[in-house]
Every structure is written in C-alpha cells, then in structure tokens.
Short mmCIF file of C-alpha atoms and ligand atoms in Angstrom, two decimals:
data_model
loop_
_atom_site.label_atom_id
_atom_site.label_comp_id
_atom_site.label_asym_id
_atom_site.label_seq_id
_atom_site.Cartn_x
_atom_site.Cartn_y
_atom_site.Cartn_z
CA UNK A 81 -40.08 289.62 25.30
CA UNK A 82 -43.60 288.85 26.58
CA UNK A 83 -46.05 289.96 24.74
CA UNK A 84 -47.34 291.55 27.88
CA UNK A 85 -44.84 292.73 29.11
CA UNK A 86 -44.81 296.55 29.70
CA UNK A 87 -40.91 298.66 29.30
CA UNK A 88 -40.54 301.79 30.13
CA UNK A 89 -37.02 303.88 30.49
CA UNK A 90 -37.12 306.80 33.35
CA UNK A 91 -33.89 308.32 35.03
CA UNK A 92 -34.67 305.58 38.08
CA UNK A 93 -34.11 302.57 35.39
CA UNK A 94 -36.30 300.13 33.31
CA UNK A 95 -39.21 299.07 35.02
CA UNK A 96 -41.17 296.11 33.12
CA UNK A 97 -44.48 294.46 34.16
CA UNK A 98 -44.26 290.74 34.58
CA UNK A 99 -46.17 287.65 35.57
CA UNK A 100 -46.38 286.47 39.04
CA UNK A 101 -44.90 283.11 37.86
CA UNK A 102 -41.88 284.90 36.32
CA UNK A 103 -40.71 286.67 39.80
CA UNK A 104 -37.49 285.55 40.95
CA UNK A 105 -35.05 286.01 43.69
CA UNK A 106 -32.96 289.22 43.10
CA UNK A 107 -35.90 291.37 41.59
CA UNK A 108 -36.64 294.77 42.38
CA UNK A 109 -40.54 295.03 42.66
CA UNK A 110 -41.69 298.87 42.14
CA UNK A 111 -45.33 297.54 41.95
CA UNK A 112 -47.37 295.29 42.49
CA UNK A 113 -50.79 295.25 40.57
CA UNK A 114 -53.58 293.51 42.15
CA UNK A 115 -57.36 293.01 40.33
CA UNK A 116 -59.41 296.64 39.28
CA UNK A 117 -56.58 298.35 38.28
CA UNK A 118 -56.10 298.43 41.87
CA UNK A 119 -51.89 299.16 42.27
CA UNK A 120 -50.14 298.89 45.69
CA UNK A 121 -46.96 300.65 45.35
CA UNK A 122 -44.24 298.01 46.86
CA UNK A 123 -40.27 299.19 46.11
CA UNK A 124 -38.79 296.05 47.41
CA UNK A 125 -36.05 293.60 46.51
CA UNK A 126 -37.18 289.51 46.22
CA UNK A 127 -34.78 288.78 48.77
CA UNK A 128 -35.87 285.42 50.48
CA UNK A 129 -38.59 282.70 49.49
CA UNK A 130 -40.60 284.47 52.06
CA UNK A 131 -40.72 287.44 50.10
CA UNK A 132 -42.00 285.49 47.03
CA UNK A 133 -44.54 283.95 49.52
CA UNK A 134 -46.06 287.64 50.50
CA UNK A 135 -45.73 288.73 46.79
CA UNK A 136 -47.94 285.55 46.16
CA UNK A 137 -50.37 286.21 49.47
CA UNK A 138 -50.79 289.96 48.15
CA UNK A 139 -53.10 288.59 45.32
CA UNK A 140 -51.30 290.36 42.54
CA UNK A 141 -52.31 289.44 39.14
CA UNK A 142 -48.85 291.24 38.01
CA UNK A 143 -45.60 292.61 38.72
CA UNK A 144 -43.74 295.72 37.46
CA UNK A 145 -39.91 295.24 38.04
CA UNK A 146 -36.83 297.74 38.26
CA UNK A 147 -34.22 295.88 36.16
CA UNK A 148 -31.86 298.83 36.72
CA UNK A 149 -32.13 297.98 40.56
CA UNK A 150 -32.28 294.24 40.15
CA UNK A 151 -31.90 290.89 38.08
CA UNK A 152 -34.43 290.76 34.60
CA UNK A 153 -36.64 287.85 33.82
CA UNK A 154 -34.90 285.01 33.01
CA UNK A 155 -34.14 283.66 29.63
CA UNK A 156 -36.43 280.70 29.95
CA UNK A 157 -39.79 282.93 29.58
CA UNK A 158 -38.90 283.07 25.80
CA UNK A 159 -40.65 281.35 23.26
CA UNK A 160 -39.80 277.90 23.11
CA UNK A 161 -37.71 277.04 19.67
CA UNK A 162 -36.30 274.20 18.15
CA UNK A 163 -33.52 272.05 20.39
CA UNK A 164 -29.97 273.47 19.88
CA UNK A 165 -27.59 270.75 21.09
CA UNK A 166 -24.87 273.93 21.83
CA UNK A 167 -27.62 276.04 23.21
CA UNK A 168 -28.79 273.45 25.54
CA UNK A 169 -25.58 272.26 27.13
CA UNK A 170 -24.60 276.05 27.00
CA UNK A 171 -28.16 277.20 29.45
CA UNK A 172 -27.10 273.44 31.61
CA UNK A 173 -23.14 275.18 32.03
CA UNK A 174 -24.71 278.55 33.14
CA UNK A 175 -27.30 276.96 35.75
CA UNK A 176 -25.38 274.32 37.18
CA UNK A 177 -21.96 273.79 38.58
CA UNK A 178 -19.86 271.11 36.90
CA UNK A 179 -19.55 268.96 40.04
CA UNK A 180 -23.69 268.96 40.06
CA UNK A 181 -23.95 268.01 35.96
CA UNK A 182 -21.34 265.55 36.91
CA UNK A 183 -23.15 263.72 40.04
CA UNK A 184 -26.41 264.19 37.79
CA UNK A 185 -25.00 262.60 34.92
CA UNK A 186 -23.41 259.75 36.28
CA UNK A 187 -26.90 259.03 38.79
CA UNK A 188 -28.39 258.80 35.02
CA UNK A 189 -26.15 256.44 33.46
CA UNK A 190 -26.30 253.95 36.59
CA UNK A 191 -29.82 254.31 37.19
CA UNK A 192 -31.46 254.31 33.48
CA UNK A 193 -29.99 250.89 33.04
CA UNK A 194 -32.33 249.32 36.13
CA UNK A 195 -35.38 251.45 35.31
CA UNK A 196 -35.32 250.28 31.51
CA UNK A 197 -34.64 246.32 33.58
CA UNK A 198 -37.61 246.88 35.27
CA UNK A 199 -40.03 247.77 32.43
CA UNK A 200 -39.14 244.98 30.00
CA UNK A 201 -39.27 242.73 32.91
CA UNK A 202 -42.61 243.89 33.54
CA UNK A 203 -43.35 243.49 30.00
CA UNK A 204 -42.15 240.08 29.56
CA UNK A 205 -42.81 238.55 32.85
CA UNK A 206 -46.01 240.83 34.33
CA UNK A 207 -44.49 241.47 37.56
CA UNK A 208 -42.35 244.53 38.73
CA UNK A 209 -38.65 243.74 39.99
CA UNK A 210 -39.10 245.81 43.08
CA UNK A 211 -35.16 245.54 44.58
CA UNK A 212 -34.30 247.25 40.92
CA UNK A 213 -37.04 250.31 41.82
CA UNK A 214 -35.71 250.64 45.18
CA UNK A 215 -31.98 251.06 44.26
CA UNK A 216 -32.87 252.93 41.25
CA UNK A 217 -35.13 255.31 44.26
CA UNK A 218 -32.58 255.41 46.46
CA UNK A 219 -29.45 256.86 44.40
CA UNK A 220 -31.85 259.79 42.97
CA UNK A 221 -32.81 260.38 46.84
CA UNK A 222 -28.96 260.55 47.49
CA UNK A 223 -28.30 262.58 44.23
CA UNK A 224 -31.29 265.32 44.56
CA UNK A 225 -29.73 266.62 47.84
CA UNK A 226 -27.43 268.83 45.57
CA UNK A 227 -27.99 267.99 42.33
CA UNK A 228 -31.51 267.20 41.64
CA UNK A 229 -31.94 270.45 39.27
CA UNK A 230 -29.27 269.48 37.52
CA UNK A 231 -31.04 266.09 36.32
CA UNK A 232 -33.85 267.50 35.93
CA UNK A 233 -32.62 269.77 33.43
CA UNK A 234 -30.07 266.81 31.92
CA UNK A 235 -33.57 264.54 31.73
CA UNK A 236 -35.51 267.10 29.59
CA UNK A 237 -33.91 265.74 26.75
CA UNK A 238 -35.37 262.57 25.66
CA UNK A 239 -35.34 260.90 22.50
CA UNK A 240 -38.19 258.49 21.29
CA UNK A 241 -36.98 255.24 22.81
CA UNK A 242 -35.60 256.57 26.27
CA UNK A 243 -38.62 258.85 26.86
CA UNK A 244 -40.29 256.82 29.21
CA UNK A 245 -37.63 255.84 31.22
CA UNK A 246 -36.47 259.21 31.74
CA UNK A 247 -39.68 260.53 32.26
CA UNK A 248 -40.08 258.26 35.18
CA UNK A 249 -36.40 259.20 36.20
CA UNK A 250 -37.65 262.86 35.92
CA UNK A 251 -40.85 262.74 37.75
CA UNK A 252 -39.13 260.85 40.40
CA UNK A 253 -36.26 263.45 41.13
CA UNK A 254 -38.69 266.15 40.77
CA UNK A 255 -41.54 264.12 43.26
CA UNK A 256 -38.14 264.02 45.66
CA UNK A 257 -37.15 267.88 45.41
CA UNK A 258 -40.99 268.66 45.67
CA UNK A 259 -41.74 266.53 48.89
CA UNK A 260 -37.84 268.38 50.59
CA UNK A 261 -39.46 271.75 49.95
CA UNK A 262 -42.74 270.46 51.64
CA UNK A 263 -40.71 269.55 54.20
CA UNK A 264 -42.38 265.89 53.70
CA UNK A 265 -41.01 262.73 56.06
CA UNK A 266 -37.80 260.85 54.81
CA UNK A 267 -40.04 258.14 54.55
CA UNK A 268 -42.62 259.83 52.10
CA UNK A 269 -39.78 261.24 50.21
CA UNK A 270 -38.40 257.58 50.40
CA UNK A 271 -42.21 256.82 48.40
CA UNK A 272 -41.82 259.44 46.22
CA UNK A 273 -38.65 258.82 44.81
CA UNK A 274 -40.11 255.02 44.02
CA UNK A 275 -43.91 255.78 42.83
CA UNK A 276 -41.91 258.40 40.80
CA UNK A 277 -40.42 255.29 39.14
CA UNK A 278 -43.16 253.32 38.45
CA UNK A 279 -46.14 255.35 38.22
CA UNK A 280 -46.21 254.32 34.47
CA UNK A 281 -45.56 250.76 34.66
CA UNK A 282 -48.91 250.05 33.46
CA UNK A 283 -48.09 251.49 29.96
CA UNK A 284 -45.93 248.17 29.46
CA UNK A 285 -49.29 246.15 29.29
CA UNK A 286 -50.35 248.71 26.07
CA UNK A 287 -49.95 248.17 22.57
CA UNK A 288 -46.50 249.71 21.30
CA UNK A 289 -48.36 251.25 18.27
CA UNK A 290 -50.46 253.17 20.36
CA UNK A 291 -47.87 254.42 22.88
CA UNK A 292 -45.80 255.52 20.28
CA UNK A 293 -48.18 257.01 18.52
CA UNK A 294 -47.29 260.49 17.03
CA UNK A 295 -50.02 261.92 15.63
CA UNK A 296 -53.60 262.24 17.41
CA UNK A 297 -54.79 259.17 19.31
CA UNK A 298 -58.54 258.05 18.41
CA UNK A 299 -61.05 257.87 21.05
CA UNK A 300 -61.17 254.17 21.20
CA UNK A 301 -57.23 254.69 21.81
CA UNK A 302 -57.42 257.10 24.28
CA UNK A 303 -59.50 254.89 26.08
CA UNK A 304 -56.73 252.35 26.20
CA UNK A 305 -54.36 254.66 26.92
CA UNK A 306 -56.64 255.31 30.06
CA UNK A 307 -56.46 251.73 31.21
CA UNK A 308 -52.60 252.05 32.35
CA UNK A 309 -52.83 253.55 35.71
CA UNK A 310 -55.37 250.61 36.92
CA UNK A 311 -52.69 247.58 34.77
CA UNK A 312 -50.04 249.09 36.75
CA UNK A 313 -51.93 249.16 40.14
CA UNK A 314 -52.31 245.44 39.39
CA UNK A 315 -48.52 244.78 38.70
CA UNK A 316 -47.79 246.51 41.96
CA UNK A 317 -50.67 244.69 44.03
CA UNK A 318 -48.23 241.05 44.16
CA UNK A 319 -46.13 243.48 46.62
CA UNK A 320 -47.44 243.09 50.41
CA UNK A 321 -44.63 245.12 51.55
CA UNK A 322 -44.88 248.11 49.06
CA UNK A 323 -46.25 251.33 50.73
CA UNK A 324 -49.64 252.51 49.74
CA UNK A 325 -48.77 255.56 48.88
CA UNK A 326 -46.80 253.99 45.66
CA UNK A 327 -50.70 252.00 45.13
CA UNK A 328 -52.09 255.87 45.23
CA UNK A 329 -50.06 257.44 42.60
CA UNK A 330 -49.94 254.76 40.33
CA UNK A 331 -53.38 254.37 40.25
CA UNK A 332 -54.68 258.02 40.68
CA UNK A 333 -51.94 259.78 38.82
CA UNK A 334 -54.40 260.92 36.56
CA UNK A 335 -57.15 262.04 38.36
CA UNK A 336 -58.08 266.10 38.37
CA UNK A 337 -58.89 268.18 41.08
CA UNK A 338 -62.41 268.69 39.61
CA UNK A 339 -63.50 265.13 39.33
CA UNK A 340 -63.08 264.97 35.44
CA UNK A 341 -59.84 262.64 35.09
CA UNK A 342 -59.55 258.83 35.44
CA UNK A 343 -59.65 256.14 36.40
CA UNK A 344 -61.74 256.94 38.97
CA UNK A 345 -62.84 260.54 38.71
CA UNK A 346 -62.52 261.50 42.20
CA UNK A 347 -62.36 264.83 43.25
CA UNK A 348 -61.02 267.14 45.45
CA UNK A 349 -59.30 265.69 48.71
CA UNK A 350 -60.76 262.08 47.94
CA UNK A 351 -58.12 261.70 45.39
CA UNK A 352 -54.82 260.96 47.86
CA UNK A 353 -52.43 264.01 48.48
CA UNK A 354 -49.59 261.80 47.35
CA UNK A 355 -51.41 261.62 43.59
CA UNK A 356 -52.21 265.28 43.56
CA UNK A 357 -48.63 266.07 44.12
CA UNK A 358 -47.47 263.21 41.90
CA UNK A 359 -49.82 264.84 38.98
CA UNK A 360 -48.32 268.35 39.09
CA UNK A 361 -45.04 266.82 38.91
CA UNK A 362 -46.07 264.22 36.18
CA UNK A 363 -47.48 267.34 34.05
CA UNK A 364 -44.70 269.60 33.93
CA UNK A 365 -42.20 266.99 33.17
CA UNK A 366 -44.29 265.39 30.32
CA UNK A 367 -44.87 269.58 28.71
CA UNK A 368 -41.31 270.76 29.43
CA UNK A 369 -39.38 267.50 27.43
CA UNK A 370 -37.15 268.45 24.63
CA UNK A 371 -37.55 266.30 22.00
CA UNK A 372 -34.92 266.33 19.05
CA UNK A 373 -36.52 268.12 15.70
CA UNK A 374 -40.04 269.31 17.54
CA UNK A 375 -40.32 272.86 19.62
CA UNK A 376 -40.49 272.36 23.15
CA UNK A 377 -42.01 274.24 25.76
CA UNK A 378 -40.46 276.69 27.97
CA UNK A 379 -40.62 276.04 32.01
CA UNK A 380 -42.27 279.87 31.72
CA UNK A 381 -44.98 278.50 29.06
CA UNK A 382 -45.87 275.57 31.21
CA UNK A 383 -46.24 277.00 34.44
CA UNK A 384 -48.67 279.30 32.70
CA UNK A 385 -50.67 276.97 31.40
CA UNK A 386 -50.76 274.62 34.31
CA UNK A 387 -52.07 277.97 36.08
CA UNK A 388 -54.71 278.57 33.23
CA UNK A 389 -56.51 274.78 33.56
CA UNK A 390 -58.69 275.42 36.86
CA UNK A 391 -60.14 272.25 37.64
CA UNK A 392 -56.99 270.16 36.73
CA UNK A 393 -54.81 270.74 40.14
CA UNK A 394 -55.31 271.31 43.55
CA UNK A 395 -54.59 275.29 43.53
CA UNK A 396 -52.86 275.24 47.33
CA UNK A 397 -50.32 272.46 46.12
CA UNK A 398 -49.93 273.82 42.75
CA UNK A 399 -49.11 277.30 44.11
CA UNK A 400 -46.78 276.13 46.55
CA UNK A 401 -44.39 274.24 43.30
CA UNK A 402 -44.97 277.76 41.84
CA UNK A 403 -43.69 279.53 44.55
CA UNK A 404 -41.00 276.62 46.32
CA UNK A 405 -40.10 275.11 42.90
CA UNK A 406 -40.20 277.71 39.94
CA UNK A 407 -39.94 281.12 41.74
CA UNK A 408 -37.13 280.17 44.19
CA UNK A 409 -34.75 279.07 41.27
CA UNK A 410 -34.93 275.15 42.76
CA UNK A 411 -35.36 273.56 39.13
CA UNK A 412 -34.95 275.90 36.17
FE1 FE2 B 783 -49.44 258.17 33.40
#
C-alpha cells in the first residue's frame, strides 16, 4: 500500500485516500480533498473520462475512495521489484486480450528488424534509410488502433542490446496513442509515429562505451551525450521531403519547459508543441523499462515523479497524458 494512503473500515465499506494520478475509471469517490484541509464532499462513481477531467479541474490534491462501492487502486501503484518473467506475462494476460498481445507481438517482430536496419545504416553509412522509418511508422499507426497498449506494455521489456530500438518502437506507439487522444490530424499522427522512430538517431554518431555506459556518466560525457539530438538533426537534414515536425523532435527532444534542457534551452512555447509532447512520451518510456536483474519503476512511481519536476514539462500537456493516458486505463 501507499505509504499515504489512508484505510478506514465503517459499515458503508473501505474508504482509502489516494493520489489524483492513481484515480481510475470504476472508482467510487466519497471525497475529494482540495489544498487547507479544505474537503468537498463528492459521492460519485469515475464513470467517463469526463469525470476524471472534473476530478482533475476541482484542484484536488487527493482522493478518498469507497472500495466497497467501487474498483481499488490498481496493482501497478506498488513498489516496483525485481522483473518476474511469470509475473510479467501474467499482469500482460490480465490487461490485454490475446488477439491484442498477438497483433502487438507480431507488429514487433516485423518492425524491430527495419528499425535496428536503419540505425546501423546510419552508423555505417551517415544517412537515415527513410522508406525503412516510414514502413516501420506506418504498421505501428495501423497496430495502435487496438493494440497500441498492448506493445507498449510488450516493449517495456528490453534487454541491453535491443533497448534502443525498442525504446524508439515504444516512444513511437506511445507518440501515436498520445496524438489519437489529442485528437491530433492523421497527418501529425502520421509524424509522430516516424519522429517517434528516429528521434535518437543521433546516438549512432556516439561512442558505444559511453552509450552503454552503466554506471554514472562524467561531465565531459554527459556533454557528449548532449550532442545527439543536434547529430541526428543533421542525418535527417539530407531529407527535403521529411516533415518538420520530425526536424523538431529530433532536435528539441530534450529541451524543458523552463529553459534548462538542451540543445538549445528554449523555453516555454518557443520549444515546438510536437517536442514537448515527444518529451513526455520519451520520459516515461525511458523510467518505466524493465530491465532483466535491475528494479524497475512502476507506471504509478513515474507519473509521480514526472508530476514532482516543475520546470521539466509543459503542465497543460502533461496533465492531459495524466488524465487521457494513465487515468483512463489507455496504456497501463
Ligand atoms: Fe534522446
């Protein structure tokens, strides 16, 4: 259980205080608690995203839930552990159909093949096999309509030598199912599902010791580290016909709301809405990877700290994956 997490047992059921983040559809809200102690009494079930959107308008700081009158917080708000091959497939049965797993699975195995293409090429030749990207873009664009939660869980699993691969396999489904909820053009969801892809193509230009690097980097590595957004802008500049917004997020994937990321601190709305919503994405992927022998985050740990780093996101974008992503059940 959270460690702030309130239970008490009355006649009427068990009523438990709960972070906004952790609200879900099927909840019974008794209460909602706003700032100086101030309590609105509420007595309503999470019924619809629109409830979760009022819950989220109403300012609450936190929640206390009937889970006699509706579901409990969900398994992932417990501490994160080691990876349990059994456990994990077991939580991927339970959240996803078998015909989603399936599509998921097999959009994986077809697509992981031309995204791995398209980095050594890159690596070997210093330019970017576009038509791979594209196709690669296009089946996770045909595969997130129903199952893009399902490989998003599948990809959270990465060992040392696939990680970036299925990162950028990751970030792209997850820059797709974003963009739907936005209610984003085909044609930006189109960009998405590509920028997704090769928003790290820079990283080929770095030194392999450095990008596998376990232990913690040294400022003068850090600093090359910091140089792959701009090498991969340059890889994608040979392409006339590429759409900007795959420029943007490549190259500003790693600025921060605040004006304190790179490479070139802008701030606020100067940095493209594309890269803000590429960096949320980019974020939560990276924090909620599973890596074999080494404790992984839980989706409920990240989304709290993402909330915790003011400065880092744009707050209206971040609370709308909050609320359109997390809360609504759309990735898990
Ligand atoms: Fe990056």
């Amino acid at each position: 259980m959270h460690s702030n997490q309130l239970r008490t047992v009355s006649k009427h059921g068990t009523t438990k205080r709960i972070r906004l983040h952790q609200a879900r559809l099927g909840m019974f809200v008794e209460e909602l608690e706003g700032g100086q102690r101030h309590r609105q009494t509420a007595g309503f079930m999470i019924a619809s995203p629109q409830d979760i959107e009022r819950v989220l308008r109403s300012k609450v700081i936190s929640i206390v839930i009937n889970t006699g009158k509706g579901v409990d917080v969900l398994n992932t708000s417990r501490p994160g552990g080691l990876y349990d091959p059994k456990q994990f497939e077991a939580a991927l049965f339970a959240r996803h159909s078998q015909e989603e797993i399936r599509e998921a699975q097999e959009t994986i195995k077809e697509t992981t093949p031309l995204i791995r293409e398209l980095f050594s090429e890159a690596r070997l030749s210093g330019t970017v096999d576009i038509r791979d990207a594209r196709a690669a873009a296009d089946q996770i664009i045909s595969t997130a309509q129903n199952s893009s939660a399902a490989m998003i869980g599948i990809t959270r699993l990465k060992s040392k030598d696939e990680y970036t691969f299925l990162h950028s396999l990751a970030v792209s489904a997850l820059m797709v199912t974003f963009g739907r909820t936005l209610e984003l053009s085909e044609d930006t969801i189109s960009t998405l599902a590509l920028a997704g892809l090769v928003h790290d193509i820079g990283k080929v230009a770095l030194p392999r010791s450095i990008l596998t690097k376990t232990g913690k980097l040294s400022d003068e590595e850090f600093a090359v580290i910091k140089t792959h957004p701009a090498r991969g802008a340059e890889l994608l500049a040979h392409f006339q016909d590429l759409p900007p917004a795959v420029f943007d997020i490549c190259l500003h994937h790693h600025e921060r709301f605040d004006g304190a990321g790179y490479p070139h601190g802008l701030a606020g709305k100067k940095i493209p809405y594309v890269a803000r919503l590429a960096a949320i994405c980019d974020v939560y992927e990276a924090m909620t990877t599973i890596r074999p022998y080494k404790k992984a985050w839980t989706q409920a740990q990240t989304i709290d700290l993402m909330l915790r780093s003011p400065g880092h996101f744009d707050p209206t974008l971040l609370g709308a994956f909050v609320s359109k992503m997390v809360i609504s059940g759309a990735i898990a």
